[in-house]
Amino acid sequence: MSTGPTAYPLLPDRHPQGDFFVCDILDAAPKGDMGSMEHPIFSLSTKPDTRPRRYEHNGVTIDIKPSVDGLATVHDRDILIYCISALIKGMNDGKEPQQVIRFQAADLLKATNRMTTGRGYNLLKAAMERLAGTRISTNITTGGQEIFETFGLIERARIVRETRDGRMQEVEVKLSDWVFNAIRAQEVLTLSREYFRLRKPLERRIYELARKHCGRQKEWRVSMAVLQKKCGSGSTLREFRRLVLAIAKEDEEYRHMPDYEIRIDDVKDQLIARSRGTVGDDRSDAVEIPALDPEVYDMARAAAPGWDVHVIEAEWRAWASSTPRNPEMAFLGFCKKWAQQRGEP
């Protein structure tokens, strides 16, 4: 590993750990909803992206339409991650989740490693406008419900108080039904806090996909063509390969990608994500679930045909926020949802 400037591929840690999660809301690690982690909801562009897009894969169809401000970006997703994390933390503490969430703008900026300057607040305002303006129609299931209507990622955002110099202080966000259903069903995964230091939108997207598909397995492989589709990249396949290769080379030198080592198999034209063994370490919200009855695994295989049920079990245990009353039935329900959302392996 290089002994040079290892933070080079990463954004600086703008708010060191002592001040990083400044409020009790985010004592737990950040959380992302599974739907937008698996599918290319957000734009990779750093400039206004006004092209409508349609994504189809394994029976899932998504139409994404931008507003005049452009599509919501991968970096705009930080706002959703913050809101999801706050509500999941509250649920873990026994609170009923609310679709309207109010928070201090400075807390969000610090928790997501953003600037707390005037520019930081202006960028946050623009991000909320894009999140509300981007409209989605999909048949993705969240919380056991299929949503066919068109909706925004957030229904609205309101600045409750501003400082004299115009910076927002308190912000109120109403989440879409789609996102809120995912939260109530706890269809979320824990993300590394280093996610917010990744500079490139494509790095963030690759990390999300690795976290979703590799989880705690040793390795996940995906063809460049499928990866490009899952990333929602508008580049040519040749240019997309070049961009991914650059990330893999930087990761080989600096080990900057959180949780997963990113490499390229040139022969098979695949991206390889290998677990660094850090997912699930030092979790403050870890839940103890007793060993399952051995007979449940045969039922699990029937519920999720073709899948490795022990891999599903590991993901289920990482996902659970409380000890279920009937672990076997809860596990079988998770297996059914797993198979419904992913189809055949």
mmCIF file of C-alpha atoms in Angstrom:
data_model
loop_
_atom_site.group_PDB
_atom_site.id
_atom_site.type_symbol
_atom_site.label_atom_id
_atom_site.label_comp_id
_atom_site.label_asym_id
_atom_site.label_seq_id
_atom_site.Cartn_x
_atom_site.Cartn_y
_atom_site.Cartn_z
ATOM 1 C CA MET A 1 0.000 0.000 0.000
ATOM 2 C CA SER A 2 1.262 3.459 -0.862
ATOM 3 C CA THR A 3 2.606 5.603 1.971
ATOM 4 C CA GLY A 4 1.918 8.745 -0.042
ATOM 5 C CA PRO A 5 -1.138 11.014 0.226
ATOM 6 C CA THR A 6 -3.678 8.256 0.826
ATOM 7 C CA ALA A 7 -6.562 10.749 0.997
ATOM 8 C CA TYR A 8 -5.963 11.823 -2.614
ATOM 9 C CA PRO A 9 -8.922 9.954 -4.162
ATOM 10 C CA LEU A 10 -11.128 10.963 -1.232
ATOM 11 C CA LEU A 11 -12.686 14.210 -0.143
ATOM 12 C CA PRO A 12 -11.121 15.612 3.040
ATOM 13 C CA ASP A 13 -12.710 14.632 6.338
ATOM 14 C CA ARG A 14 -14.321 18.042 6.851
ATOM 15 C CA HIS A 15 -15.754 17.220 10.276
ATOM 16 C CA PRO A 16 -13.485 14.910 12.317
ATOM 17 C CA GLN A 17 -15.124 12.085 14.255
ATOM 18 C CA GLY A 18 -15.506 14.116 17.450
ATOM 19 C CA ASP A 19 -17.937 16.394 15.644
ATOM 20 C CA PHE A 20 -19.022 14.120 12.797
ATOM 21 C CA PHE A 21 -22.351 12.848 14.061
ATOM 22 C CA VAL A 22 -23.241 15.877 16.092
ATOM 23 C CA CYS A 23 -26.700 14.835 17.207
ATOM 24 C CA ASP A 24 -28.056 11.674 18.784
ATOM 25 C CA ILE A 25 -30.085 10.978 15.637
ATOM 26 C CA LEU A 26 -27.108 9.472 13.832
ATOM 27 C CA ASP A 27 -25.324 7.584 16.576
ATOM 28 C CA ALA A 28 -25.994 4.571 14.344
ATOM 29 C CA ALA A 29 -24.320 4.104 10.973
ATOM 30 C CA PRO A 30 -25.875 5.641 7.841
ATOM 31 C CA LYS A 31 -28.626 3.674 6.091
ATOM 32 C CA GLY A 32 -29.651 3.477 2.444
ATOM 33 C CA ASP A 33 -32.894 2.087 1.030
ATOM 34 C CA MET A 34 -32.484 -1.102 -1.008
ATOM 35 C CA GLY A 35 -34.598 0.049 -3.958
ATOM 36 C CA SER A 36 -32.440 3.015 -4.941
ATOM 37 C CA MET A 37 -29.263 1.073 -4.105
ATOM 38 C CA GLU A 38 -30.109 -1.648 -6.616
ATOM 39 C CA HIS A 39 -31.621 0.431 -9.414
ATOM 40 C CA PRO A 40 -30.242 3.542 -11.210
ATOM 41 C CA ILE A 41 -32.577 6.145 -9.753
ATOM 42 C CA PHE A 42 -29.953 8.904 -9.481
ATOM 43 C CA SER A 43 -27.900 10.660 -12.137
ATOM 44 C CA LEU A 44 -24.106 10.266 -12.204
ATOM 45 C CA SER A 45 -23.697 13.673 -13.836
ATOM 46 C CA THR A 46 -22.277 16.680 -11.986
ATOM 47 C CA LYS A 47 -24.025 18.980 -14.493
ATOM 48 C CA PRO A 48 -27.817 19.329 -14.953
ATOM 49 C CA ASP A 49 -29.040 16.048 -16.465
ATOM 50 C CA THR A 50 -32.335 16.668 -18.230
ATOM 51 C CA ARG A 51 -32.627 13.431 -20.208
ATOM 52 C CA PRO A 52 -35.560 11.169 -19.264
ATOM 53 C CA ARG A 53 -34.505 7.562 -18.819
ATOM 54 C CA ARG A 54 -36.139 4.146 -18.763
ATOM 55 C CA TYR A 55 -34.615 1.165 -17.006
ATOM 56 C CA GLU A 56 -35.758 -2.447 -17.362
ATOM 57 C CA HIS A 57 -34.110 -5.423 -15.669
ATOM 58 C CA ASN A 58 -35.458 -8.777 -14.416
ATOM 59 C CA GLY A 59 -39.079 -7.640 -14.587
ATOM 60 C CA VAL A 60 -38.458 -4.275 -12.919
ATOM 61 C CA THR A 61 -39.391 -1.197 -14.952
ATOM 62 C CA ILE A 62 -38.504 2.348 -13.929
ATOM 63 C CA ASP A 63 -39.270 5.578 -15.781
ATOM 64 C CA ILE A 64 -37.370 8.578 -14.413
ATOM 65 C CA LYS A 65 -38.282 12.084 -15.550
ATOM 66 C CA PRO A 66 -36.301 15.195 -14.589
ATOM 67 C CA SER A 67 -37.585 18.646 -13.747
ATOM 68 C CA VAL A 68 -36.145 21.752 -15.395
ATOM 69 C CA ASP A 69 -33.450 21.602 -12.695
ATOM 70 C CA GLY A 70 -32.378 18.137 -13.885
ATOM 71 C CA LEU A 71 -32.471 14.677 -12.351
ATOM 72 C CA ALA A 72 -31.614 14.131 -8.702
ATOM 73 C CA THR A 73 -27.933 13.147 -8.470
ATOM 74 C CA VAL A 74 -26.013 10.519 -6.524
ATOM 75 C CA HIS A 75 -24.790 13.300 -4.207
ATOM 76 C CA ASP A 76 -28.388 14.528 -3.671
ATOM 77 C CA ARG A 77 -29.086 11.082 -2.241
ATOM 78 C CA ASP A 78 -27.189 12.153 0.905
ATOM 79 C CA ILE A 79 -30.368 13.905 2.063
ATOM 80 C CA LEU A 80 -32.374 10.687 1.805
ATOM 81 C CA ILE A 81 -29.627 8.722 3.575
ATOM 82 C CA TYR A 82 -29.708 11.222 6.438
ATOM 83 C CA CYS A 83 -33.512 11.075 6.742
ATOM 84 C CA ILE A 84 -33.630 7.272 6.495
ATOM 85 C CA SER A 85 -30.890 6.937 9.114
ATOM 86 C CA ALA A 86 -32.690 9.275 11.506
ATOM 87 C CA LEU A 87 -36.002 7.407 11.217
ATOM 88 C CA ILE A 88 -34.419 3.948 11.539
ATOM 89 C CA LYS A 89 -32.536 5.129 14.642
ATOM 90 C CA GLY A 90 -35.829 6.349 16.087
ATOM 91 C CA MET A 91 -37.527 3.036 15.297
ATOM 92 C CA ASN A 92 -34.690 1.182 17.020
ATOM 93 C CA ASP A 93 -35.378 3.379 20.051
ATOM 94 C CA GLY A 94 -39.073 2.457 19.969
ATOM 95 C CA LYS A 95 -40.399 5.582 18.222
ATOM 96 C CA GLU A 96 -43.065 5.524 15.515
ATOM 97 C CA PRO A 97 -41.633 6.791 12.197
ATOM 98 C CA GLN A 98 -43.149 9.940 10.734
ATOM 99 C CA GLN A 99 -43.278 10.766 7.026
ATOM 100 C CA VAL A 100 -42.453 14.407 7.761
ATOM 101 C CA ILE A 101 -39.037 14.838 9.346
ATOM 102 C CA ARG A 102 -37.527 18.058 10.733
ATOM 103 C CA PHE A 103 -33.801 18.541 11.275
ATOM 104 C CA GLN A 104 -31.046 21.130 11.573
ATOM 105 C CA ALA A 105 -29.442 21.837 8.197
ATOM 106 C CA ALA A 106 -26.002 22.093 9.821
ATOM 107 C CA ASP A 107 -26.389 18.588 11.288
ATOM 108 C CA LEU A 108 -27.068 17.121 7.851
ATOM 109 C CA LEU A 109 -24.147 18.989 6.278
ATOM 110 C CA LYS A 110 -21.740 17.748 8.952
ATOM 111 C CA ALA A 111 -23.079 14.178 8.989
ATOM 112 C CA THR A 112 -22.669 13.875 5.206
ATOM 113 C CA ASN A 113 -19.214 15.521 5.138
ATOM 114 C CA ARG A 114 -20.426 18.623 3.297
ATOM 115 C CA MET A 115 -19.228 22.197 3.556
ATOM 116 C CA THR A 116 -21.004 24.364 6.147
ATOM 117 C CA THR A 117 -20.272 27.544 4.194
ATOM 118 C CA GLY A 118 -22.899 29.573 2.358
ATOM 119 C CA ARG A 119 -22.169 27.516 -0.752
ATOM 120 C CA GLY A 120 -22.854 24.331 1.211
ATOM 121 C CA TYR A 121 -26.322 25.598 2.166
ATOM 122 C CA ASN A 122 -27.056 26.715 -1.408
ATOM 123 C CA LEU A 123 -26.077 23.280 -2.740
ATOM 124 C CA LEU A 124 -28.355 21.655 -0.146
ATOM 125 C CA LYS A 125 -31.267 23.833 -1.278
ATOM 126 C CA ALA A 126 -30.669 22.904 -4.928
ATOM 127 C CA ALA A 127 -30.439 19.207 -4.015
ATOM 128 C CA MET A 128 -33.845 19.312 -2.299
ATOM 129 C CA GLU A 129 -35.350 20.965 -5.391
ATOM 130 C CA ARG A 130 -34.008 18.191 -7.638
ATOM 131 C CA LEU A 131 -35.221 15.468 -5.268
ATOM 132 C CA ALA A 132 -38.727 16.937 -5.249
ATOM 133 C CA GLY A 133 -38.705 17.604 -9.009
ATOM 134 C CA THR A 134 -37.519 14.175 -10.188
ATOM 135 C CA ARG A 135 -40.566 12.027 -10.922
ATOM 136 C CA ILE A 136 -40.522 8.231 -10.929
ATOM 137 C CA SER A 137 -42.950 5.581 -12.141
ATOM 138 C CA THR A 138 -42.081 2.015 -11.213
ATOM 139 C CA ASN A 139 -43.370 -1.413 -10.282
ATOM 140 C CA ILE A 140 -40.708 -1.888 -7.585
ATOM 141 C CA THR A 141 -42.161 -3.312 -4.390
ATOM 142 C CA THR A 142 -41.377 -1.557 -1.112
ATOM 143 C CA GLY A 143 -42.929 -2.630 2.153
ATOM 144 C CA GLY A 144 -45.030 -5.258 0.379
ATOM 145 C CA GLN A 145 -46.729 -2.687 -1.867
ATOM 146 C CA GLU A 146 -46.331 -2.229 -5.616
ATOM 147 C CA ILE A 147 -46.276 1.433 -6.590
ATOM 148 C CA PHE A 148 -47.426 2.221 -10.139
ATOM 149 C CA GLU A 149 -48.106 5.933 -9.700
ATOM 150 C CA THR A 150 -45.676 8.729 -10.473
ATOM 151 C CA PHE A 151 -44.014 10.227 -7.405
ATOM 152 C CA GLY A 152 -41.048 12.277 -6.286
ATOM 153 C CA LEU A 153 -38.266 11.029 -4.044
ATOM 154 C CA ILE A 154 -39.430 13.661 -1.568
ATOM 155 C CA GLU A 155 -42.905 15.172 -1.706
ATOM 156 C CA ARG A 156 -41.786 18.558 -0.463
ATOM 157 C CA ALA A 157 -39.123 20.419 1.502
ATOM 158 C CA ARG A 158 -39.611 23.520 3.600
ATOM 159 C CA ILE A 159 -37.137 25.804 5.332
ATOM 160 C CA VAL A 160 -38.639 26.432 8.748
ATOM 161 C CA ARG A 161 -36.121 29.036 9.920
ATOM 162 C CA GLU A 162 -33.321 30.983 8.270
ATOM 163 C CA THR A 163 -30.446 32.921 9.795
ATOM 164 C CA ARG A 164 -30.085 36.630 9.091
ATOM 165 C CA ASP A 165 -27.525 35.948 6.373
ATOM 166 C CA GLY A 166 -30.017 33.691 4.567
ATOM 167 C CA ARG A 167 -28.601 30.297 5.577
ATOM 168 C CA MET A 168 -31.210 27.710 6.412
ATOM 169 C CA GLN A 169 -31.320 26.527 10.012
ATOM 170 C CA GLU A 170 -34.228 24.156 10.413
ATOM 171 C CA VAL A 171 -35.516 22.128 7.473
ATOM 172 C CA GLU A 172 -38.683 20.052 7.115
ATOM 173 C CA VAL A 173 -38.869 17.256 4.520
ATOM 174 C CA LYS A 174 -41.839 15.092 3.608
ATOM 175 C CA LEU A 175 -40.655 11.764 2.209
ATOM 176 C CA SER A 176 -42.456 10.054 -0.670
ATOM 177 C CA ASP A 177 -44.705 7.087 0.109
ATOM 178 C CA TRP A 178 -42.233 4.850 -1.742
ATOM 179 C CA VAL A 179 -39.266 5.805 0.444
ATOM 180 C CA PHE A 180 -41.380 5.832 3.612
ATOM 181 C CA ASN A 181 -42.757 2.333 2.888
ATOM 182 C CA ALA A 182 -39.174 1.068 2.568
ATOM 183 C CA ILE A 183 -38.286 2.637 5.936
ATOM 184 C CA ARG A 184 -41.295 1.155 7.739
ATOM 185 C CA ALA A 185 -40.486 -2.269 6.296
ATOM 186 C CA GLN A 186 -36.810 -1.657 7.216
ATOM 187 C CA GLU A 187 -35.714 -2.493 3.671
ATOM 188 C CA VAL A 188 -32.439 -0.692 4.297
ATOM 189 C CA LEU A 189 -28.736 -1.510 4.485
ATOM 190 C CA THR A 190 -25.965 0.010 6.575
ATOM 191 C CA LEU A 191 -23.438 2.113 4.663
ATOM 192 C CA SER A 192 -19.866 3.019 5.532
ATOM 193 C CA ARG A 193 -19.420 6.576 6.789
ATOM 194 C CA GLU A 194 -16.517 6.795 4.328
ATOM 195 C CA TYR A 195 -19.154 6.726 1.570
ATOM 196 C CA PHE A 196 -19.537 10.486 2.026
ATOM 197 C CA ARG A 197 -15.846 11.021 1.261
ATOM 198 C CA LEU A 198 -15.980 9.392 -2.168
ATOM 199 C CA ARG A 199 -15.437 12.116 -4.760
ATOM 200 C CA LYS A 200 -16.768 10.548 -7.933
ATOM 201 C CA PRO A 201 -20.483 9.780 -8.404
ATOM 202 C CA LEU A 202 -19.511 6.534 -10.175
ATOM 203 C CA GLU A 203 -17.458 5.455 -7.119
ATOM 204 C CA ARG A 204 -20.486 5.983 -4.901
ATOM 205 C CA ARG A 205 -22.702 4.050 -7.297
ATOM 206 C CA ILE A 206 -20.269 1.129 -7.499
ATOM 207 C CA TYR A 207 -20.055 1.040 -3.697
ATOM 208 C CA GLU A 208 -23.869 1.005 -3.405
ATOM 209 C CA LEU A 209 -24.113 -1.907 -5.830
ATOM 210 C CA ALA A 210 -21.338 -3.836 -4.085
ATOM 211 C CA ARG A 211 -23.009 -3.262 -0.705
ATOM 212 C CA LYS A 212 -26.343 -4.431 -2.106
ATOM 213 C CA HIS A 213 -25.161 -7.445 -4.121
ATOM 214 C CA CYS A 214 -21.963 -8.567 -2.397
ATOM 215 C CA GLY A 215 -23.012 -7.806 1.182
ATOM 216 C CA ARG A 216 -20.873 -10.013 3.442
ATOM 217 C CA GLN A 217 -20.029 -12.533 0.755
ATOM 218 C CA LYS A 218 -16.387 -12.853 -0.233
ATOM 219 C CA GLU A 219 -16.863 -11.699 -3.810
ATOM 220 C CA TRP A 220 -19.361 -10.350 -6.327
ATOM 221 C CA ARG A 221 -18.812 -10.213 -10.072
ATOM 222 C CA VAL A 222 -20.769 -8.354 -12.703
ATOM 223 C CA SER A 223 -20.210 -7.847 -16.422
ATOM 224 C CA MET A 224 -19.325 -4.361 -17.584
ATOM 225 C CA ALA A 225 -22.443 -4.239 -19.748
ATOM 226 C CA VAL A 226 -24.768 -5.045 -16.819
ATOM 227 C CA LEU A 227 -22.811 -2.740 -14.498
ATOM 228 C CA GLN A 228 -23.211 0.127 -16.956
ATOM 229 C CA LYS A 229 -26.951 -0.530 -17.055
ATOM 230 C CA LYS A 230 -27.221 -0.677 -13.250
ATOM 231 C CA CYS A 231 -25.225 2.558 -12.925
ATOM 232 C CA GLY A 232 -27.446 4.390 -15.395
ATOM 233 C CA SER A 233 -24.373 5.652 -17.248
ATOM 234 C CA GLY A 234 -24.905 7.549 -20.480
ATOM 235 C CA SER A 235 -21.313 6.929 -21.641
ATOM 236 C CA THR A 236 -20.371 4.491 -24.358
ATOM 237 C CA LEU A 237 -19.404 1.060 -23.042
ATOM 238 C CA ARG A 238 -15.790 1.744 -24.027
ATOM 239 C CA GLU A 239 -15.706 5.032 -22.084
ATOM 240 C CA PHE A 240 -17.530 3.434 -19.144
ATOM 241 C CA ARG A 241 -14.865 0.694 -18.998
ATOM 242 C CA ARG A 242 -12.146 3.353 -18.912
ATOM 243 C CA LEU A 243 -13.825 5.179 -16.022
ATOM 244 C CA VAL A 244 -14.288 1.977 -13.992
ATOM 245 C CA LEU A 245 -10.701 0.891 -14.688
ATOM 246 C CA ALA A 246 -9.433 4.240 -13.358
ATOM 247 C CA ILE A 247 -11.358 3.657 -10.106
ATOM 248 C CA ALA A 248 -9.984 0.112 -9.811
ATOM 249 C CA LYS A 249 -6.410 1.338 -10.354
ATOM 250 C CA GLU A 250 -6.791 4.032 -7.703
ATOM 251 C CA ASP A 251 -8.275 1.505 -5.297
ATOM 252 C CA GLU A 252 -5.364 -0.858 -5.920
ATOM 253 C CA GLU A 253 -2.946 1.926 -4.966
ATOM 254 C CA TYR A 254 -4.832 3.715 -2.170
ATOM 255 C CA ARG A 255 -7.427 1.172 -0.895
ATOM 256 C CA HIS A 256 -9.850 4.070 -0.736
ATOM 257 C CA MET A 257 -13.100 2.260 -1.574
ATOM 258 C CA PRO A 258 -15.026 1.450 1.634
ATOM 259 C CA ASP A 259 -15.746 -2.176 2.593
ATOM 260 C CA TYR A 260 -14.888 -3.634 -0.848
ATOM 261 C CA GLU A 261 -11.782 -4.026 -2.966
ATOM 262 C CA ILE A 262 -12.569 -3.089 -6.570
ATOM 263 C CA ARG A 263 -10.733 -4.933 -9.349
ATOM 264 C CA ILE A 264 -11.227 -5.672 -13.066
ATOM 265 C CA ASP A 265 -11.136 -9.075 -14.778
ATOM 266 C CA ASP A 266 -9.996 -8.084 -18.277
ATOM 267 C CA VAL A 267 -10.465 -11.589 -19.690
ATOM 268 C CA LYS A 268 -14.126 -11.877 -18.648
ATOM 269 C CA ASP A 269 -14.785 -8.110 -18.907
ATOM 270 C CA GLN A 270 -16.127 -8.039 -15.359
ATOM 271 C CA LEU A 271 -15.906 -5.867 -12.276
ATOM 272 C CA ILE A 272 -14.964 -7.805 -9.130
ATOM 273 C CA ALA A 273 -15.947 -6.520 -5.678
ATOM 274 C CA ARG A 274 -14.159 -8.390 -2.879
ATOM 275 C CA SER A 275 -15.147 -7.922 0.737
ATOM 276 C CA ARG A 276 -12.545 -6.311 2.985
ATOM 277 C CA GLY A 277 -14.259 -7.962 5.965
ATOM 278 C CA THR A 278 -15.394 -4.634 7.402
ATOM 279 C CA VAL A 279 -19.141 -4.842 6.796
ATOM 280 C CA GLY A 280 -20.865 -5.363 10.099
ATOM 281 C CA ASP A 281 -17.818 -4.641 12.268
ATOM 282 C CA ASP A 282 -18.380 -2.487 15.363
ATOM 283 C CA ARG A 283 -22.084 -2.048 14.662
ATOM 284 C CA SER A 284 -23.710 -0.034 17.427
ATOM 285 C CA ASP A 285 -27.129 -1.287 16.297
ATOM 286 C CA ALA A 286 -26.287 -4.985 16.057
ATOM 287 C CA VAL A 287 -29.125 -7.349 16.984
ATOM 288 C CA GLU A 288 -28.724 -10.767 18.564
ATOM 289 C CA ILE A 289 -30.904 -13.406 16.886
ATOM 290 C CA PRO A 290 -30.722 -16.999 18.136
ATOM 291 C CA ALA A 291 -29.755 -19.927 15.885
ATOM 292 C CA LEU A 292 -32.591 -21.016 13.613
ATOM 293 C CA ASP A 293 -34.315 -24.403 13.646
ATOM 294 C CA PRO A 294 -32.428 -26.550 11.055
ATOM 295 C CA GLU A 295 -35.730 -27.549 9.425
ATOM 296 C CA VAL A 296 -36.386 -23.941 8.364
ATOM 297 C CA TYR A 297 -33.622 -24.051 5.738
ATOM 298 C CA ASP A 298 -35.539 -26.483 3.511
ATOM 299 C CA MET A 299 -38.520 -24.126 3.604
ATOM 300 C CA ALA A 300 -36.195 -21.206 2.898
ATOM 301 C CA ARG A 301 -34.838 -22.969 -0.208
ATOM 302 C CA ALA A 302 -38.415 -23.418 -1.435
ATOM 303 C CA ALA A 303 -39.147 -19.729 -0.756
ATOM 304 C CA ALA A 304 -36.007 -18.555 -2.598
ATOM 305 C CA PRO A 305 -35.246 -21.258 -5.198
ATOM 306 C CA GLY A 306 -31.686 -21.309 -6.494
ATOM 307 C CA TRP A 307 -30.335 -18.914 -3.868
ATOM 308 C CA ASP A 308 -27.807 -19.740 -1.137
ATOM 309 C CA VAL A 309 -30.035 -19.474 1.924
ATOM 310 C CA HIS A 310 -27.060 -19.005 4.241
ATOM 311 C CA VAL A 311 -26.058 -15.889 2.282
ATOM 312 C CA ILE A 312 -29.644 -14.632 2.605
ATOM 313 C CA GLU A 313 -29.562 -15.422 6.334
ATOM 314 C CA ALA A 314 -26.366 -13.378 6.797
ATOM 315 C CA GLU A 315 -27.973 -10.407 5.021
ATOM 316 C CA TRP A 316 -31.168 -10.833 7.060
ATOM 317 C CA ARG A 317 -29.251 -10.806 10.343
ATOM 318 C CA ALA A 318 -27.358 -7.668 9.246
ATOM 319 C CA TRP A 319 -30.630 -6.021 8.181
ATOM 320 C CA ALA A 320 -32.685 -6.820 11.310
ATOM 321 C CA SER A 321 -33.118 -3.915 13.723
ATOM 322 C CA SER A 322 -34.752 -5.917 16.522
ATOM 323 C CA THR A 323 -35.065 -9.544 17.588
ATOM 324 C CA PRO A 324 -38.229 -10.947 15.936
ATOM 325 C CA ARG A 325 -40.787 -12.777 18.065
ATOM 326 C CA ASN A 326 -40.678 -15.728 15.658
ATOM 327 C CA PRO A 327 -37.216 -15.727 13.993
ATOM 328 C CA GLU A 328 -38.036 -18.669 11.686
ATOM 329 C CA MET A 329 -41.166 -17.018 10.260
ATOM 330 C CA ALA A 330 -39.373 -13.668 9.958
ATOM 331 C CA PHE A 331 -36.509 -15.338 8.071
ATOM 332 C CA LEU A 332 -38.901 -17.118 5.685
ATOM 333 C CA GLY A 333 -40.678 -13.833 4.997
ATOM 334 C CA PHE A 334 -37.326 -12.209 4.215
ATOM 335 C CA CYS A 335 -36.463 -15.076 1.841
ATOM 336 C CA LYS A 336 -39.738 -14.632 -0.037
ATOM 337 C CA LYS A 337 -39.151 -10.890 -0.461
ATOM 338 C CA TRP A 338 -35.553 -11.570 -1.496
ATOM 339 C CA ALA A 339 -36.702 -13.891 -4.292
ATOM 340 C CA GLN A 340 -39.547 -11.589 -5.357
ATOM 341 C CA GLN A 341 -37.206 -8.609 -5.720
ATOM 342 C CA ARG A 342 -34.314 -10.428 -7.413
ATOM 343 C CA GLY A 343 -35.891 -13.266 -9.347
ATOM 344 C CA GLU A 344 -33.643 -16.206 -10.197
ATOM 345 C CA PRO A 345 -29.909 -15.966 -9.297
#
